[in-house]
Amino acid sequence: MTTIGTPVRRREDYRFLTGQGTYTDDVDRPRQLYAYILRSPYAHARLTGIDTADAAKAPGVAAVFTGRDMAADGVGGLPCGWQIHSKDGSPMAEPPHLPLAVDRVRHVGDPVAAVIADSLAQAREAADQIQVDWAEEPAVVDPAEALKPAAPQVFAEVPGNLCYDWSLGDLAAVDAAFAGAARIVRLDLVNNRLIPNAIEPRSAIGEFDRATGDYTLYTTSQNPHVIRLLMGAFVLHIPEAKLRVVAPDVGGGFGSKIYHYAEEAIVTWAAGKLKRPVKWTAERSESFMSDAHGRDHVTHVELALDGQGKFQALKVSTIANMGAYLSTFAPCIPTYLYGTLLAGTYTTPAIYVETKAVFTHTVPVDAYRGAGRPEATFLLERIVDVAADELGIDPAELRRRNFIPADAFPYQTPVALQYDSGDYQTTLELALKAADYSGFETRRRETLARGKLRGIGIAAYIEACGIAPSAVVGSLGARAGLYESAAIRVHPTGSVSVLTGSHTHGQGHETTFSQLVADRLGIPIESVEIVHGDTDKIPYGMGTYGSRSLAVGGTAIVKAMDKIIAKGRKIAAHLLEAAEADIEFADGNFTVAGTDRSKTLGEVALTAYVPHNYPEDLEPGLDETAFYDPKNFTFPSGAHIAEVEIDPETGQVTIANFTASDDFGRIINPMIVAGQVHGGLAQGIGQALLEGCVYDKTTGQLLTGSYNDYPMPRADDVPKFALSTNVTVCTHNPLGVKGCGEAGAIGAPAALTNAIVDALKPLGVRHFDMPATPERLWRVIQQHRQPLAAD
Amino acid sequence: MEMTGEFRIPAPRERVWQALNDPEVLKQAIPGCQTIEKVSDTEFTARVRAKVGPVSATFGGKVSLSDLDPPKAYTISGEGSGGVAGFAKGSAKVKLDDESDEATVLRYDVQAHVGGKLAQIGSRLIDATSRKMAEDFFGRFAQVVSPAAAGNNGASGALAAVPTGVSEATEPAKRASPPEPVAAEPTTPEPQPSTAEDTTSRRLSPAVWVTGLTAAVAAILYYFTRRGGAR
């Protein structure tokens, strides 16, 4: 019986819930040393000298390394995996990103030295004895400020701090549409900078095998093969055959563990130097200043409408903060994962977007759950609400008038993407009904009578997931393919190992993938083992991000199973003395069509490995590998509706209702999907109501560097969600799946902000930048109350 | 961070100024002070072990003086490194006024900023702890300067200096609570015979700067929390 579409319990949870998971920091290698990384306390300073002599003599210290030691050994900079070209055709500025800074530090937390000692305590003690001569220089942290003529420069070779000035779309068509528009609405907004906070901090262990000269890196990564490629080929120059990267259980990534980080290279290189394993694990405060941050956009948007409220054109200008260096995927986030999504779910015929990416003296910024798509959704859904308000049209109705109709697919947008399927209006109606949208005014009056403010807000989002067709992304600047691999190894007695390039760190792959395999091969789930996260075991895989695992990794598994079944039919035909064309495979049995003569998968597998009676021209074994390169992105979409209550005396927001109706394509495990949506929504709520990374504008110090000042959502910040799905099937992958991992983080910030602005509308508030903390809301409420009081 | 405050010290101004010039007095008054060394007429260095909650660090500081107007006022500027904990920089204007023949009011106005992990810990902790450091310093200082006024009965009598007001520019809404007597720690130095007579009041001794380091930059000192504690 198939389990597809049923809430099979997560197989991996037993080990997590009982503390049996093995995370990188749980791994200890014989004769292991510990690394402590000395980091810059300045946002910007010249390094005029580092004296490590005292530290090197400290008890237990094996070595103290600086950037000069690594440079002398030929260690390269951390590479960027994506190249963007500016409007004028020039390539982006790509200044070097050394694992340990040599002449200059560019953000608080920039690593300058590594102390390796017998114990972590000894390494820390010794680090205190390193004498660094810092010459502090002015810093700039705000992306808009960084573009101003007098701004401090992050790199001498990057004038004006401009990494690139990119654009997409037809500016002439947009300008023409604006010239003829009945109405133009404008908005300036900020997408607040976020600090990812996986429960498990980053960790890495480098190891060198004296006998073979092989290196092993254990690391908290979402994509071990990508790390092997980047670190092996570009940084340490270790042939891939001599480098194994293991990403064991990983306690959450959300994008922040995609990238190749300095510490991975430092411990691997140091292990080779010292011929002993070297472990580093981030303290939480290190995570705040060394994990790549997310978002951080400053945007101006204009929307042109005709007299009926139909969108005529959209014009967007964004300044995106790259931080002090280019992280692995950073340049593609505010461009191809952002600008291409600006059609949203709407028929806007002309769109133009330009993005200036700038360097600042802050931690590098890269993908964080949603990555570019939350930013696109936020600005689009905000400007739609502003337009609805200015035109006096109900926000739901304005969206209905502009949705791409369900019969228009495949739909080519003016910003490069072709949507394969969707039904946005049905999804919205589902959400409106679930949220009792029509009953809102009654609830608002009831709330006002209690002295509170109430608002409702809609976000109709779309995302491009299933990342990504290699040829397409290659033409857009990706320096790698974005296919996925899988190997199906049917063992002689019928159990099955599935080796996948899709790393799992909370997504439940061990369950969902097992369901796929058990269903297709007709075997119990218990007979399926999912293997991932070790480059010595799995075929070359690109990892987990962009809601791609099921759409791309799952499809690779299906393709590998196709090969298994094709070979099995040959073996079964031989055993059953029938024509291969007459063999059917179903429910784990190879059957001669129209007869009851059959062989089980187990019998076929045993024959494949004990081929005493076997087809002459067939190789033994039942072990097949497939690579799947998607034909297109997938396009999950949905409608999220938030209803909030605000206490005007305290600025406290309470989420009264949160409704999410999503189209993720076909669903394999609805419980895991709901869990992914819950998690995404919680992170979206975090961005909308709580989280915001703050740097001191003068000194560049990280002021939100601990949980004292950077609040993550807690249980009582998260409401009960009303979830539903409206399925339109993805047309270009065999599973019909679209992906669900990021949706919550994409839809929630816009829905909540729209609800908050709706609640504040009686006070004359037109826009409110996230996060809506009580203090920030209270101030806005006070500012807007006074003129009213004066009347 | 900005912090202003004032303390009433039950001793004549001249004597307070002298004490501010006495390295030995200052060494005793600065909580956790290990060494004070004069580098030049306008510079000295100090090492201070500071502990805040679970966090401790040894802080090496360099301090210089300017705008000297003995025995009334000076500006003290300091910069120091707490190793992996980060750094602090700051300056303080310190002013002495006669309240009576037997009492002096010391006013200070500090501007400081911290970097690295110290800044990460959060300015809320820093403000509160700075205030406490300042109070601790003046409590000890007054005891050394005016042991009689401080009384002889052990720890509880340590607070001869009475903070007369502390305010923080950064948090106008939160008025500093009336200073409570700060319980003297067991390590409070023994009251010493005044060394003021031995000191030439018009000459700048290293002590002057130490004062700044302490008085004003007591704030700074504390910051020097240690790496591990910043978790």
mmCIF file of C-alpha atoms in Angstrom, chain B residues 38-195:
data_model
loop_
_atom_site.group_PDB
_atom_site.id
_atom_site.type_symbol
_atom_site.label_atom_id
_atom_site.label_comp_id
_atom_site.label_asym_id
_atom_site.label_seq_id
_atom_site.Cartn_x
_atom_site.Cartn_y
_atom_site.Cartn_z
ATOM 1 C CA LYS B 38 53.949 55.901 34.367
ATOM 2 C CA VAL B 39 55.080 56.090 30.774
ATOM 3 C CA SER B 40 55.584 59.828 30.516
ATOM 4 C CA ASP B 41 54.246 62.985 32.070
ATOM 5 C CA THR B 42 51.088 62.651 30.112
ATOM 6 C CA GLU B 43 50.746 58.912 29.767
ATOM 7 C CA PHE B 44 50.520 55.903 31.939
ATOM 8 C CA THR B 45 49.443 52.332 31.619
ATOM 9 C CA ALA B 46 47.455 50.141 33.915
ATOM 10 C CA ARG B 47 46.378 46.569 34.081
ATOM 11 C CA VAL B 48 43.056 45.797 35.603
ATOM 12 C CA ARG B 49 41.358 42.521 36.175
ATOM 13 C CA ALA B 50 37.653 43.043 35.817
ATOM 14 C CA LYS B 51 34.941 40.553 36.488
ATOM 15 C CA VAL B 52 31.357 40.918 35.546
ATOM 16 C CA GLY B 53 29.051 38.098 36.343
ATOM 17 C CA PRO B 54 30.559 35.014 34.766
ATOM 18 C CA VAL B 55 32.838 37.087 32.612
ATOM 19 C CA SER B 56 36.295 38.253 33.472
ATOM 20 C CA ALA B 57 39.227 39.689 31.577
ATOM 21 C CA THR B 58 42.521 41.392 32.125
ATOM 22 C CA PHE B 59 42.431 44.779 30.575
ATOM 23 C CA GLY B 60 45.535 46.647 29.535
ATOM 24 C CA GLY B 61 44.849 50.329 29.273
ATOM 25 C CA LYS B 62 46.692 53.409 28.144
ATOM 26 C CA VAL B 63 45.526 56.739 29.471
ATOM 27 C CA SER B 64 46.452 60.347 28.786
ATOM 28 C CA LEU B 65 45.460 63.655 30.333
ATOM 29 C CA SER B 66 44.558 66.992 28.884
ATOM 30 C CA ASP B 67 42.856 70.259 29.793
ATOM 31 C CA LEU B 68 44.593 70.196 33.162
ATOM 32 C CA ASP B 69 43.350 72.745 35.631
ATOM 33 C CA PRO B 70 44.624 71.650 39.037
ATOM 34 C CA PRO B 71 43.133 71.292 41.514
ATOM 35 C CA LYS B 72 39.836 71.693 39.724
ATOM 36 C CA ALA B 73 39.508 69.699 36.543
ATOM 37 C CA TYR B 74 41.016 67.652 33.777
ATOM 38 C CA THR B 75 40.024 65.523 30.844
ATOM 39 C CA ILE B 76 41.211 62.000 30.745
ATOM 40 C CA SER B 77 41.254 59.851 27.643
ATOM 41 C CA GLY B 78 41.827 56.172 27.623
ATOM 42 C CA GLU B 79 42.121 53.330 25.245
ATOM 43 C CA GLY B 80 42.642 49.752 26.109
ATOM 44 C CA SER B 81 42.528 46.220 24.913
ATOM 45 C CA GLY B 82 40.902 43.324 26.630
ATOM 46 C CA GLY B 83 42.493 40.832 24.283
ATOM 47 C CA VAL B 84 40.001 38.563 22.628
ATOM 48 C CA ALA B 85 37.233 40.311 24.530
ATOM 49 C CA GLY B 86 37.640 43.428 22.411
ATOM 50 C CA PHE B 87 38.594 46.988 23.169
ATOM 51 C CA ALA B 88 37.343 50.133 24.815
ATOM 52 C CA LYS B 89 38.003 53.767 24.197
ATOM 53 C CA GLY B 90 36.729 56.710 26.063
ATOM 54 C CA SER B 91 37.238 60.014 27.663
ATOM 55 C CA ALA B 92 35.938 61.687 30.735
ATOM 56 C CA LYS B 93 35.774 65.214 31.981
ATOM 57 C CA VAL B 94 36.356 65.241 35.714
ATOM 58 C CA LYS B 95 35.615 68.330 37.776
ATOM 59 C CA LEU B 96 36.057 68.995 41.491
ATOM 60 C CA ASP B 97 33.994 71.566 43.382
ATOM 61 C CA ASP B 98 34.021 72.590 46.996
ATOM 62 C CA GLU B 99 30.864 71.752 48.757
ATOM 63 C CA SER B 100 32.250 72.943 52.050
ATOM 64 C CA ASP B 101 35.615 73.011 53.737
ATOM 65 C CA GLU B 102 35.218 69.365 54.493
ATOM 66 C CA ALA B 103 33.551 68.004 51.406
ATOM 67 C CA THR B 104 34.178 67.940 47.686
ATOM 68 C CA VAL B 105 31.834 67.144 44.844
ATOM 69 C CA LEU B 106 33.390 65.266 41.948
ATOM 70 C CA ARG B 107 31.505 65.409 38.693
ATOM 71 C CA TYR B 108 32.291 63.233 35.716
ATOM 72 C CA ASP B 109 31.050 63.101 32.182
ATOM 73 C CA VAL B 110 32.072 60.001 30.284
ATOM 74 C CA GLN B 111 31.887 59.152 26.649
ATOM 75 C CA ALA B 112 33.050 55.709 25.769
ATOM 76 C CA HIS B 113 32.677 53.086 23.174
ATOM 77 C CA VAL B 114 33.555 49.473 23.145
ATOM 78 C CA GLY B 115 34.271 47.050 20.358
ATOM 79 C CA GLY B 116 34.283 43.388 19.517
ATOM 80 C CA LYS B 117 32.662 40.985 21.898
ATOM 81 C CA LEU B 118 32.294 43.685 24.498
ATOM 82 C CA ALA B 119 29.986 45.603 22.218
ATOM 83 C CA GLN B 120 28.181 42.426 21.349
ATOM 84 C CA ILE B 121 27.237 41.757 24.920
ATOM 85 C CA GLY B 122 24.975 44.708 24.707
ATOM 86 C CA SER B 123 24.940 48.240 25.877
ATOM 87 C CA ARG B 124 22.289 47.491 28.450
ATOM 88 C CA LEU B 125 24.670 45.419 30.502
ATOM 89 C CA ILE B 126 27.463 47.861 29.936
ATOM 90 C CA ASP B 127 25.545 50.859 31.221
ATOM 91 C CA ALA B 128 24.458 49.190 34.405
ATOM 92 C CA THR B 129 27.815 47.676 35.132
ATOM 93 C CA SER B 130 29.644 50.883 34.366
ATOM 94 C CA ARG B 131 27.584 52.672 36.923
ATOM 95 C CA LYS B 132 28.358 50.060 39.483
ATOM 96 C CA MET B 133 32.059 50.235 38.670
ATOM 97 C CA ALA B 134 32.020 53.974 39.117
ATOM 98 C CA GLU B 135 30.272 53.658 42.434
ATOM 99 C CA ASP B 136 32.668 50.993 43.600
ATOM 100 C CA PHE B 137 35.602 53.150 42.709
ATOM 101 C CA PHE B 138 34.383 56.190 44.552
ATOM 102 C CA GLY B 139 33.426 54.151 47.530
ATOM 103 C CA ARG B 140 36.932 52.786 47.798
ATOM 104 C CA PHE B 141 38.481 56.097 46.923
ATOM 105 C CA ALA B 142 36.607 57.935 49.615
ATOM 106 C CA GLN B 143 37.524 55.333 52.143
ATOM 107 C CA VAL B 144 41.178 55.781 51.336
ATOM 108 C CA VAL B 145 41.006 59.555 51.230
ATOM 109 C CA SER B 146 38.914 59.969 54.293
ATOM 110 C CA PRO B 147 39.074 56.899 56.454
ATOM 111 C CA ALA B 148 37.635 58.690 59.414
ATOM 112 C CA ALA B 149 34.524 59.634 57.601
ATOM 113 C CA ALA B 150 34.263 56.116 56.335
ATOM 114 C CA GLY B 151 34.192 54.750 59.791
ATOM 115 C CA ASN B 152 36.131 51.835 61.093
ATOM 116 C CA ASN B 153 33.578 49.156 61.377
ATOM 117 C CA GLY B 154 34.462 46.985 58.454
ATOM 118 C CA ALA B 155 32.680 46.491 55.218
ATOM 119 C CA SER B 156 29.444 48.253 55.858
ATOM 120 C CA GLY B 157 31.181 51.531 56.504
ATOM 121 C CA ALA B 158 32.994 51.553 53.239
ATOM 122 C CA LEU B 159 30.799 54.019 51.545
ATOM 123 C CA ALA B 160 31.889 57.370 52.597
ATOM 124 C CA ALA B 161 31.420 58.745 49.145
ATOM 125 C CA VAL B 162 27.847 59.308 48.376
ATOM 126 C CA PRO B 163 26.830 59.304 44.751
ATOM 127 C CA THR B 164 24.681 62.331 44.349
ATOM 128 C CA GLY B 165 23.321 61.461 40.998
ATOM 129 C CA VAL B 166 24.006 59.422 37.918
ATOM 130 C CA SER B 167 22.319 59.781 34.639
ATOM 131 C CA GLU B 168 22.722 58.165 31.312
ATOM 132 C CA ALA B 169 22.228 60.133 28.167
ATOM 133 C CA THR B 170 21.298 57.017 26.333
ATOM 134 C CA GLU B 171 18.382 56.150 28.536
ATOM 135 C CA PRO B 172 16.658 59.298 29.554
ATOM 136 C CA ALA B 173 13.564 57.467 30.584
ATOM 137 C CA LYS B 174 15.336 55.418 33.157
ATOM 138 C CA ARG B 175 16.416 57.569 36.060
ATOM 139 C CA ALA B 176 19.203 56.113 38.025
ATOM 140 C CA SER B 177 17.864 54.835 41.256
ATOM 141 C CA PRO B 178 19.157 56.557 44.348
ATOM 142 C CA PRO B 179 22.561 55.068 44.945
ATOM 143 C CA GLU B 180 22.587 52.471 47.595
ATOM 144 C CA PRO B 181 25.542 51.833 49.743
ATOM 145 C CA VAL B 182 27.604 49.405 47.794
ATOM 146 C CA ALA B 183 28.641 46.539 49.921
ATOM 147 C CA ALA B 184 32.355 46.616 50.161
ATOM 148 C CA GLU B 185 34.037 43.480 49.066
ATOM 149 C CA PRO B 186 36.182 41.550 51.491
ATOM 150 C CA THR B 187 39.168 42.642 49.479
ATOM 151 C CA THR B 188 38.565 46.305 50.143
ATOM 152 C CA PRO B 189 41.923 47.759 50.933
ATOM 153 C CA GLU B 190 42.663 48.695 54.489
ATOM 154 C CA PRO B 191 42.140 52.345 55.099
ATOM 155 C CA GLN B 192 45.508 53.939 54.837
ATOM 156 C CA PRO B 193 47.007 56.987 56.371
ATOM 157 C CA SER B 194 46.605 59.776 53.946
ATOM 158 C CA THR B 195 49.488 60.053 51.584
#
